[in-house]
């Protein structure tokens, strides 16, 4: 069946399915831990009224509850003093019942984000943003790893996509996705290249990738000439387009009409860093936007919370 799909174009990897599989595994682990008297607990801290953050945090708290993880949502005022937010983090660090602490970003401008994130106990840092966890990952030690790249590795393993010896190219070098993604692929024995805005001849480098991860936040930067035939193309971009011409360039017959309708109704439509028409025609596997890796992030946050609960008790 796979061969048939390959000749017809890329197989789409559904984030929803992989997220459901991860959540099933986490729910079983939580049930096992409860038998041992361990009740994993996640606290999500939100500051101010950013509407996107409100949606994300609600989804995190709801997912935790679904899986049997105790969760707490600390909603703090926009004008909270930096010292008072630090004190909240320190209080959560000291609470023995709390396994995971997540401070939702972005934080208001007057808060020193770096200092807040560095104050979180690295062993409770379920986002994996603390430099201690970044260092542990770089050195190949047990670490809490950022959720999106960890979810991508989990998905590639579940799909049986060979990483050992593969040429993997990561486009983007952020601390949250690009760098940890590259280190995780390296840990899986891929030959890894990191590309960025100064890379010369991006298409030449990308076109040799068996696994291509795009995480730069540039609409459609990955096109037909960047994709090796049959490659696995993972799109981490989250961009919105409002122009029907761009949509015509981006989408084929299969979804153009739907996208044009969305632009007309809502003013824009969500796209990634990869030109979807090109990836569907040329890749072996492709994670669409939306419906791809974005859905893995919350599932992996739950996995990290259980991991933290276990590691803290070792
Ligand atoms: N804001 C958007 N995505 C994230 C995330 O993964 N973690 C945190 N802490 N804030 C975010």
mmCIF file of C-alpha atoms and ligand atoms in Angstrom:
data_model
loop_
_atom_site.group_PDB
_atom_site.id
_atom_site.type_symbol
_atom_site.label_atom_id
_atom_site.label_comp_id
_atom_site.label_asym_id
_atom_site.label_seq_id
_atom_site.Cartn_x
_atom_site.Cartn_y
_atom_site.Cartn_z
ATOM 1 C CA UNK A 1 0.000 0.000 0.000
ATOM 2 C CA UNK A 2 2.872 2.331 0.857
ATOM 3 C CA UNK A 3 4.432 1.893 -2.585
ATOM 4 C CA UNK A 4 1.167 2.855 -4.172
ATOM 5 C CA UNK A 5 0.986 5.978 -2.042
ATOM 6 C CA UNK A 6 4.586 6.907 -2.847
ATOM 7 C CA UNK A 7 3.991 6.914 -6.572
ATOM 8 C CA UNK A 8 0.866 8.996 -6.007
ATOM 9 C CA UNK A 9 2.820 11.486 -3.880
ATOM 10 C CA UNK A 10 3.827 11.941 -0.259
ATOM 11 C CA UNK A 11 2.144 10.114 2.572
ATOM 12 C CA UNK A 12 0.807 12.706 5.008
ATOM 13 C CA UNK A 13 1.814 12.191 8.633
ATOM 14 C CA UNK A 14 -1.133 13.125 10.829
ATOM 15 C CA UNK A 15 -0.128 14.886 14.036
ATOM 16 C CA UNK A 16 -3.480 13.981 15.509
ATOM 17 C CA UNK A 17 -2.816 10.237 15.208
ATOM 18 C CA UNK A 18 0.701 10.417 16.624
ATOM 19 C CA UNK A 19 -0.423 12.725 19.449
ATOM 20 C CA UNK A 20 -3.202 10.246 20.317
ATOM 21 C CA UNK A 21 -0.680 7.378 20.436
ATOM 22 C CA UNK A 22 1.670 9.372 22.711
ATOM 23 C CA UNK A 23 -1.231 10.343 24.996
ATOM 24 C CA UNK A 24 -2.388 6.711 25.232
ATOM 25 C CA UNK A 25 1.094 5.687 26.354
ATOM 26 C CA UNK A 26 1.254 8.540 28.881
ATOM 27 C CA UNK A 27 -2.168 7.660 30.323
ATOM 28 C CA UNK A 28 -0.994 4.053 30.885
ATOM 29 C CA UNK A 29 2.208 5.269 32.543
ATOM 30 C CA UNK A 30 0.256 7.611 34.810
ATOM 31 C CA UNK A 31 -2.018 4.724 35.842
ATOM 32 C CA UNK A 32 1.071 2.610 36.664
ATOM 33 C CA UNK A 33 2.650 5.429 38.690
ATOM 34 C CA UNK A 34 -0.564 5.908 40.641
ATOM 35 C CA UNK A 35 -0.399 2.261 41.718
ATOM 36 C CA UNK A 36 2.971 3.143 43.282
ATOM 37 C CA UNK A 37 1.434 6.163 45.025
ATOM 38 C CA UNK A 38 3.011 8.678 42.594
ATOM 39 C CA UNK A 39 0.676 11.353 41.232
ATOM 40 C CA UNK A 40 2.379 13.442 38.519
ATOM 41 C CA UNK A 41 1.534 17.125 38.827
ATOM 42 C CA UNK A 42 2.015 19.935 36.294
ATOM 43 C CA UNK A 43 1.690 23.647 37.078
ATOM 44 C CA UNK A 44 1.228 26.061 34.168
ATOM 45 C CA UNK A 45 1.931 29.726 34.896
ATOM 46 C CA UNK A 46 0.333 32.351 32.671
ATOM 47 C CA UNK A 47 0.936 36.078 32.993
ATOM 48 C CA UNK A 48 -1.452 38.642 31.520
ATOM 49 C CA UNK A 49 -4.120 38.326 28.867
ATOM 50 C CA UNK A 50 -2.416 37.212 25.642
ATOM 51 C CA UNK A 51 -5.304 35.483 23.804
ATOM 52 C CA UNK A 52 -3.137 32.827 22.105
ATOM 53 C CA UNK A 53 -1.521 31.943 25.457
ATOM 54 C CA UNK A 54 -4.949 31.530 27.016
ATOM 55 C CA UNK A 55 -5.914 28.984 24.332
ATOM 56 C CA UNK A 56 -2.601 27.086 24.639
ATOM 57 C CA UNK A 57 -2.706 26.974 28.432
ATOM 58 C CA UNK A 58 -6.286 25.751 28.512
ATOM 59 C CA UNK A 59 -5.368 22.974 26.092
ATOM 60 C CA UNK A 60 -2.384 21.962 28.272
ATOM 61 C CA UNK A 61 -4.448 21.880 31.473
ATOM 62 C CA UNK A 62 -7.320 20.004 29.791
ATOM 63 C CA UNK A 63 -4.981 17.408 28.256
ATOM 64 C CA UNK A 64 -3.286 16.840 31.629
ATOM 65 C CA UNK A 65 -6.666 16.196 33.239
ATOM 66 C CA UNK A 66 -7.647 13.772 30.457
ATOM 67 C CA UNK A 67 -4.531 11.707 31.125
ATOM 68 C CA UNK A 68 -4.896 11.660 34.906
ATOM 69 C CA UNK A 69 -2.122 14.203 35.532
ATOM 70 C CA UNK A 70 -2.883 16.666 38.306
ATOM 71 C CA UNK A 71 -2.715 20.181 36.884
ATOM 72 C CA UNK A 72 -2.813 23.677 38.243
ATOM 73 C CA UNK A 73 -3.230 26.880 36.266
ATOM 74 C CA UNK A 74 -1.683 29.950 37.918
ATOM 75 C CA UNK A 75 -3.022 33.018 36.149
ATOM 76 C CA UNK A 76 -1.136 36.130 37.258
ATOM 77 C CA UNK A 77 -1.808 39.805 36.471
ATOM 78 C CA UNK A 78 -0.071 41.516 33.498
ATOM 79 C CA UNK A 79 1.552 44.056 35.845
ATOM 80 C CA UNK A 80 3.035 41.491 38.260
ATOM 81 C CA UNK A 81 6.497 42.601 39.453
ATOM 82 C CA UNK A 82 9.467 40.604 38.185
ATOM 83 C CA UNK A 83 10.419 39.718 41.780
ATOM 84 C CA UNK A 84 6.912 38.483 42.513
ATOM 85 C CA UNK A 85 6.951 36.179 39.471
ATOM 86 C CA UNK A 86 10.365 34.886 40.553
ATOM 87 C CA UNK A 87 8.880 34.190 43.975
ATOM 88 C CA UNK A 88 6.048 32.160 42.404
ATOM 89 C CA UNK A 89 8.583 30.033 40.497
ATOM 90 C CA UNK A 90 10.657 29.556 43.647
ATOM 91 C CA UNK A 91 7.597 28.494 45.602
ATOM 92 C CA UNK A 92 6.762 25.900 42.900
ATOM 93 C CA UNK A 93 10.391 24.710 42.933
ATOM 94 C CA UNK A 94 10.124 24.069 46.668
ATOM 95 C CA UNK A 95 6.798 22.196 46.506
ATOM 96 C CA UNK A 96 7.436 18.471 46.634
ATOM 97 C CA UNK A 97 4.090 17.609 45.017
ATOM 98 C CA UNK A 98 4.933 19.612 41.851
ATOM 99 C CA UNK A 99 6.776 17.641 39.143
ATOM 100 C CA UNK A 100 6.523 20.018 36.195
ATOM 101 C CA UNK A 101 6.594 23.816 35.936
ATOM 102 C CA UNK A 102 5.811 25.597 32.676
ATOM 103 C CA UNK A 103 5.847 29.380 32.363
ATOM 104 C CA UNK A 104 3.889 30.215 29.232
ATOM 105 C CA UNK A 105 5.670 32.576 26.812
ATOM 106 C CA UNK A 106 5.644 35.346 25.763
ATOM 107 C CA UNK A 107 5.944 37.194 29.074
ATOM 108 C CA UNK A 108 5.185 40.924 29.412
ATOM 109 C CA UNK A 109 8.038 43.241 28.321
ATOM 110 C CA UNK A 110 8.986 44.342 31.868
ATOM 111 C CA UNK A 111 9.773 40.749 32.893
ATOM 112 C CA UNK A 112 13.263 39.327 32.388
ATOM 113 C CA UNK A 113 12.242 36.117 30.610
ATOM 114 C CA UNK A 114 15.714 34.585 30.677
ATOM 115 C CA UNK A 115 16.008 34.991 34.438
ATOM 116 C CA UNK A 116 12.554 33.490 35.018
ATOM 117 C CA UNK A 117 13.308 30.443 32.844
ATOM 118 C CA UNK A 118 16.709 29.961 34.506
ATOM 119 C CA UNK A 119 15.079 30.022 37.943
ATOM 120 C CA UNK A 120 12.881 26.995 37.194
ATOM 121 C CA UNK A 121 14.344 23.878 38.822
ATOM 122 C CA UNK A 122 15.930 22.043 35.823
ATOM 123 C CA UNK A 123 14.438 18.772 37.091
ATOM 124 C CA UNK A 124 10.929 20.313 36.834
ATOM 125 C CA UNK A 125 11.605 22.137 33.549
ATOM 126 C CA UNK A 126 9.090 20.273 31.362
ATOM 127 C CA UNK A 127 9.597 22.758 28.492
ATOM 128 C CA UNK A 128 13.285 21.773 28.405
ATOM 129 C CA UNK A 129 14.279 25.440 27.995
ATOM 130 C CA UNK A 130 16.687 25.649 30.986
ATOM 131 C CA UNK A 131 20.391 25.872 29.988
ATOM 132 C CA UNK A 132 21.095 22.909 32.262
ATOM 133 C CA UNK A 133 18.766 20.751 30.158
ATOM 134 C CA UNK A 134 20.189 22.189 26.920
ATOM 135 C CA UNK A 135 23.673 21.251 28.191
ATOM 136 C CA UNK A 136 22.573 17.787 29.287
ATOM 137 C CA UNK A 137 21.089 17.199 25.828
ATOM 138 C CA UNK A 138 24.245 18.486 24.092
ATOM 139 C CA UNK A 139 26.361 16.094 26.169
ATOM 140 C CA UNK A 140 24.029 13.148 25.553
ATOM 141 C CA UNK A 141 22.841 12.812 29.172
ATOM 142 C CA UNK A 142 19.318 12.217 30.438
ATOM 143 C CA UNK A 143 17.476 15.517 30.008
ATOM 144 C CA UNK A 144 14.078 17.137 29.720
ATOM 145 C CA UNK A 145 14.002 17.987 26.009
ATOM 146 C CA UNK A 146 11.914 20.695 24.246
ATOM 147 C CA UNK A 147 8.555 19.202 23.306
ATOM 148 C CA UNK A 148 8.338 19.886 19.556
ATOM 149 C CA UNK A 149 11.673 18.336 18.504
ATOM 150 C CA UNK A 150 11.194 15.469 20.979
ATOM 151 C CA UNK A 151 7.751 14.866 19.436
ATOM 152 C CA UNK A 152 9.225 14.793 15.935
ATOM 153 C CA UNK A 153 11.750 12.110 16.953
ATOM 154 C CA UNK A 154 8.955 10.122 18.607
ATOM 155 C CA UNK A 155 6.886 10.364 15.403
ATOM 156 C CA UNK A 156 9.786 9.307 13.129
ATOM 157 C CA UNK A 157 10.439 6.292 15.377
ATOM 158 C CA UNK A 158 6.786 5.265 15.460
ATOM 159 C CA UNK A 159 6.680 5.505 11.655
ATOM 160 C CA UNK A 160 9.852 3.432 11.355
ATOM 161 C CA UNK A 161 11.679 6.145 9.399
ATOM 162 C CA UNK A 162 15.388 5.286 9.480
ATOM 163 C CA UNK A 163 17.496 7.981 11.148
ATOM 164 C CA UNK A 164 20.719 6.000 11.575
ATOM 165 C CA UNK A 165 23.115 7.110 8.824
ATOM 166 C CA UNK A 166 20.474 9.325 7.193
ATOM 167 C CA UNK A 167 21.368 12.771 5.898
ATOM 168 C CA UNK A 168 19.292 15.077 8.086
ATOM 169 C CA UNK A 169 19.067 18.801 7.392
ATOM 170 C CA UNK A 170 17.522 21.176 9.923
ATOM 171 C CA UNK A 171 16.644 24.620 8.608
ATOM 172 C CA UNK A 172 16.569 26.996 11.588
ATOM 173 C CA UNK A 173 18.749 27.314 14.684
ATOM 174 C CA UNK A 174 16.408 28.407 17.481
ATOM 175 C CA UNK A 175 16.993 27.164 21.017
ATOM 176 C CA UNK A 176 13.447 25.793 21.119
ATOM 177 C CA UNK A 177 13.381 23.789 17.870
ATOM 178 C CA UNK A 178 16.395 23.963 15.524
ATOM 179 C CA UNK A 179 19.274 23.301 17.917
ATOM 180 C CA UNK A 180 17.616 20.573 20.030
ATOM 181 C CA UNK A 181 16.242 18.988 16.821
ATOM 182 C CA UNK A 182 19.763 18.748 15.390
ATOM 183 C CA UNK A 183 21.144 17.287 18.637
ATOM 184 C CA UNK A 184 18.360 14.703 18.865
ATOM 185 C CA UNK A 185 18.900 13.615 15.252
ATOM 186 C CA UNK A 186 22.619 13.338 16.004
ATOM 187 C CA UNK A 187 21.796 11.161 19.020
ATOM 188 C CA UNK A 188 19.889 8.901 16.602
ATOM 189 C CA UNK A 189 23.079 8.643 14.508
ATOM 190 C CA UNK A 190 21.952 10.826 11.597
ATOM 191 C CA UNK A 191 24.507 12.950 9.746
ATOM 192 C CA UNK A 192 23.211 16.378 10.625
ATOM 193 C CA UNK A 193 23.543 19.743 8.893
ATOM 194 C CA UNK A 194 22.057 22.930 10.350
ATOM 195 C CA UNK A 195 21.083 25.654 7.873
ATOM 196 C CA UNK A 196 20.070 29.242 8.596
ATOM 197 C CA UNK A 197 19.637 32.666 7.037
ATOM 198 C CA UNK A 198 23.325 32.925 6.016
ATOM 199 C CA UNK A 199 23.573 29.449 4.470
ATOM 200 C CA UNK A 200 24.877 29.581 0.909
ATOM 201 C CA UNK A 201 22.789 27.682 -1.643
ATOM 202 C CA UNK A 202 20.130 26.381 0.717
ATOM 203 C CA UNK A 203 18.495 24.344 -2.063
ATOM 204 C CA UNK A 204 21.724 22.456 -2.756
ATOM 205 C CA UNK A 205 22.131 21.446 0.909
ATOM 206 C CA UNK A 206 18.460 20.614 1.449
ATOM 207 C CA UNK A 207 18.164 18.585 -1.739
ATOM 208 C CA UNK A 208 20.576 16.022 -0.284
ATOM 209 C CA UNK A 209 18.448 15.511 2.864
ATOM 210 C CA UNK A 210 16.746 12.193 3.536
ATOM 211 C CA UNK A 211 15.098 13.948 6.478
ATOM 212 C CA UNK A 212 14.411 17.669 6.115
ATOM 213 C CA UNK A 213 13.095 19.673 9.068
ATOM 214 C CA UNK A 214 11.995 23.237 8.336
ATOM 215 C CA UNK A 215 11.753 25.497 11.384
ATOM 216 C CA UNK A 216 12.575 29.066 10.392
ATOM 217 C CA UNK A 217 9.201 30.778 10.219
ATOM 218 C CA UNK A 218 9.586 31.834 6.579
ATOM 219 C CA UNK A 219 6.502 31.096 4.487
ATOM 220 C CA UNK A 220 7.206 28.482 1.830
ATOM 221 C CA UNK A 221 11.007 28.831 1.935
ATOM 222 C CA UNK A 222 11.258 25.112 1.112
ATOM 223 C CA UNK A 223 10.225 24.518 -2.492
ATOM 224 C CA UNK A 224 10.420 21.795 -5.125
ATOM 225 C CA UNK A 225 14.163 22.290 -5.700
ATOM 226 C CA UNK A 226 14.907 21.835 -1.951
ATOM 227 C CA UNK A 227 13.326 18.384 -1.719
ATOM 228 C CA UNK A 228 15.054 15.104 -2.501
ATOM 229 C CA UNK A 229 12.584 12.681 -4.128
ATOM 230 C CA UNK A 230 11.088 10.428 -1.441
ATOM 231 C CA UNK A 231 12.494 12.468 1.478
ATOM 232 C CA UNK A 232 10.748 12.856 4.820
ATOM 233 C CA UNK A 233 9.798 16.527 5.088
ATOM 234 C CA UNK A 234 8.819 17.841 8.519
ATOM 235 C CA UNK A 235 7.271 21.305 8.565
ATOM 236 C CA UNK A 236 7.457 23.125 11.910
ATOM 237 C CA UNK A 237 6.548 26.540 10.448
ATOM 238 C CA UNK A 238 3.411 28.351 11.597
ATOM 239 C CA UNK A 239 2.787 31.298 9.308
ATOM 240 C CA UNK A 240 -0.378 32.851 8.044
ATOM 241 C CA UNK A 241 -1.068 34.011 4.502
ATOM 242 C CA UNK A 242 -3.865 36.306 3.412
ATOM 243 C CA UNK A 243 -3.153 36.562 -0.294
ATOM 244 C CA UNK A 244 -4.996 34.272 -2.781
ATOM 245 C CA UNK A 245 -2.011 34.411 -5.181
ATOM 246 C CA UNK A 246 0.307 32.939 -2.514
ATOM 247 C CA UNK A 247 -2.327 30.277 -1.815
ATOM 248 C CA UNK A 248 -2.386 29.365 -5.531
ATOM 249 C CA UNK A 249 1.383 28.937 -5.455
ATOM 250 C CA UNK A 250 1.211 26.902 -2.231
ATOM 251 C CA UNK A 251 -1.615 24.466 -2.796
ATOM 252 C CA UNK A 252 -2.662 22.057 -5.500
ATOM 253 C CA UNK A 253 -6.139 21.122 -6.687
ATOM 254 C CA UNK A 254 -6.632 18.923 -3.612
ATOM 255 C CA UNK A 255 -6.843 21.801 -1.138
ATOM 256 C CA UNK A 256 -6.719 25.107 -2.966
ATOM 257 C CA UNK A 257 -10.449 25.708 -2.932
ATOM 258 C CA UNK A 258 -10.701 25.029 0.801
ATOM 259 C CA UNK A 259 -7.807 27.424 1.500
ATOM 260 C CA UNK A 260 -9.240 30.183 -0.703
ATOM 261 C CA UNK A 261 -12.545 29.818 1.162
ATOM 262 C CA UNK A 262 -10.745 30.125 4.503
ATOM 263 C CA UNK A 263 -8.979 33.310 3.341
ATOM 264 C CA UNK A 264 -12.299 34.736 2.205
ATOM 265 C CA UNK A 265 -14.102 33.822 5.435
ATOM 266 C CA UNK A 266 -11.412 34.455 8.059
ATOM 267 C CA UNK A 267 -8.979 36.778 6.282
ATOM 268 C CA UNK A 268 -6.057 34.322 6.365
ATOM 269 C CA UNK A 269 -5.022 30.667 6.400
ATOM 270 C CA UNK A 270 -2.280 28.850 8.339
ATOM 271 C CA UNK A 271 0.716 27.571 6.346
ATOM 272 C CA UNK A 272 4.192 26.281 7.088
ATOM 273 C CA UNK A 273 7.737 26.862 5.882
ATOM 274 C CA UNK A 274 7.284 24.250 3.165
ATOM 275 C CA UNK A 275 5.431 24.743 -0.095
ATOM 276 C CA UNK A 276 2.735 22.101 0.359
ATOM 277 C CA UNK A 277 2.175 21.478 -3.353
ATOM 278 C CA UNK A 278 5.879 20.717 -3.879
ATOM 279 C CA UNK A 279 6.169 18.494 -0.792
ATOM 280 C CA UNK A 280 3.076 16.494 -1.647
ATOM 281 C CA UNK A 281 4.371 15.879 -5.176
ATOM 282 C CA UNK A 282 7.989 15.072 -4.355
ATOM 283 C CA UNK A 283 8.451 13.947 -0.718
ATOM 284 C CA UNK A 284 7.948 10.433 0.631
ATOM 285 C CA UNK A 285 6.399 11.650 3.886
ATOM 286 C CA UNK A 286 5.171 15.129 4.737
ATOM 287 C CA UNK A 287 3.754 16.693 7.899
ATOM 288 C CA UNK A 288 1.079 19.192 6.826
ATOM 289 C CA UNK A 289 0.310 22.558 8.414
ATOM 290 C CA UNK A 290 -2.059 22.628 10.189
ATOM 291 C CA UNK A 291 -2.582 19.049 11.381
ATOM 292 C CA UNK A 292 1.096 18.069 11.601
ATOM 293 C CA UNK A 293 3.745 18.431 14.273
ATOM 294 C CA UNK A 294 2.008 21.310 16.094
ATOM 295 C CA UNK A 295 -0.301 18.720 17.640
ATOM 296 C CA UNK A 296 2.598 16.718 19.074
ATOM 297 C CA UNK A 297 3.796 19.495 21.377
ATOM 298 C CA UNK A 298 1.112 19.246 24.068
ATOM 299 C CA UNK A 299 1.267 15.439 24.034
ATOM 300 C CA UNK A 300 5.040 15.589 24.588
ATOM 301 C CA UNK A 301 4.579 18.071 27.430
ATOM 302 C CA UNK A 302 2.565 15.378 29.198
ATOM 303 C CA UNK A 303 5.266 12.824 28.448
ATOM 304 C CA UNK A 304 7.878 15.200 29.908
ATOM 305 C CA UNK A 305 5.770 15.676 33.046
ATOM 306 C CA UNK A 306 5.687 11.919 33.636
ATOM 307 C CA UNK A 307 9.424 11.728 32.871
ATOM 308 C CA UNK A 308 10.099 14.491 35.426
ATOM 309 C CA UNK A 309 7.945 12.705 38.020
ATOM 310 C CA UNK A 310 9.986 9.532 37.524
ATOM 311 C CA UNK A 311 13.426 11.187 37.376
ATOM 312 C CA UNK A 312 12.788 13.211 40.537
ATOM 313 C CA UNK A 313 12.181 9.993 42.445
ATOM 314 C CA UNK A 314 15.225 8.079 41.191
HETATM 315 N N1 LIG B 1 4.502 29.733 23.934
HETATM 316 C C1 LIG B 1 4.311 29.160 22.726
HETATM 317 N N2 LIG B 1 4.782 27.887 22.719
HETATM 318 C C2 LIG B 1 5.288 27.650 23.954
HETATM 319 C C3 LIG B 1 5.898 26.524 24.571
HETATM 320 O O1 LIG B 1 6.101 25.456 23.974
HETATM 321 N N3 LIG B 1 6.270 26.681 25.866
HETATM 322 C C4 LIG B 1 6.077 27.843 26.548
HETATM 323 N N4 LIG B 1 6.488 27.907 27.825
HETATM 324 N N5 LIG B 1 5.510 28.909 26.005
HETATM 325 C C5 LIG B 1 5.108 28.804 24.712
#
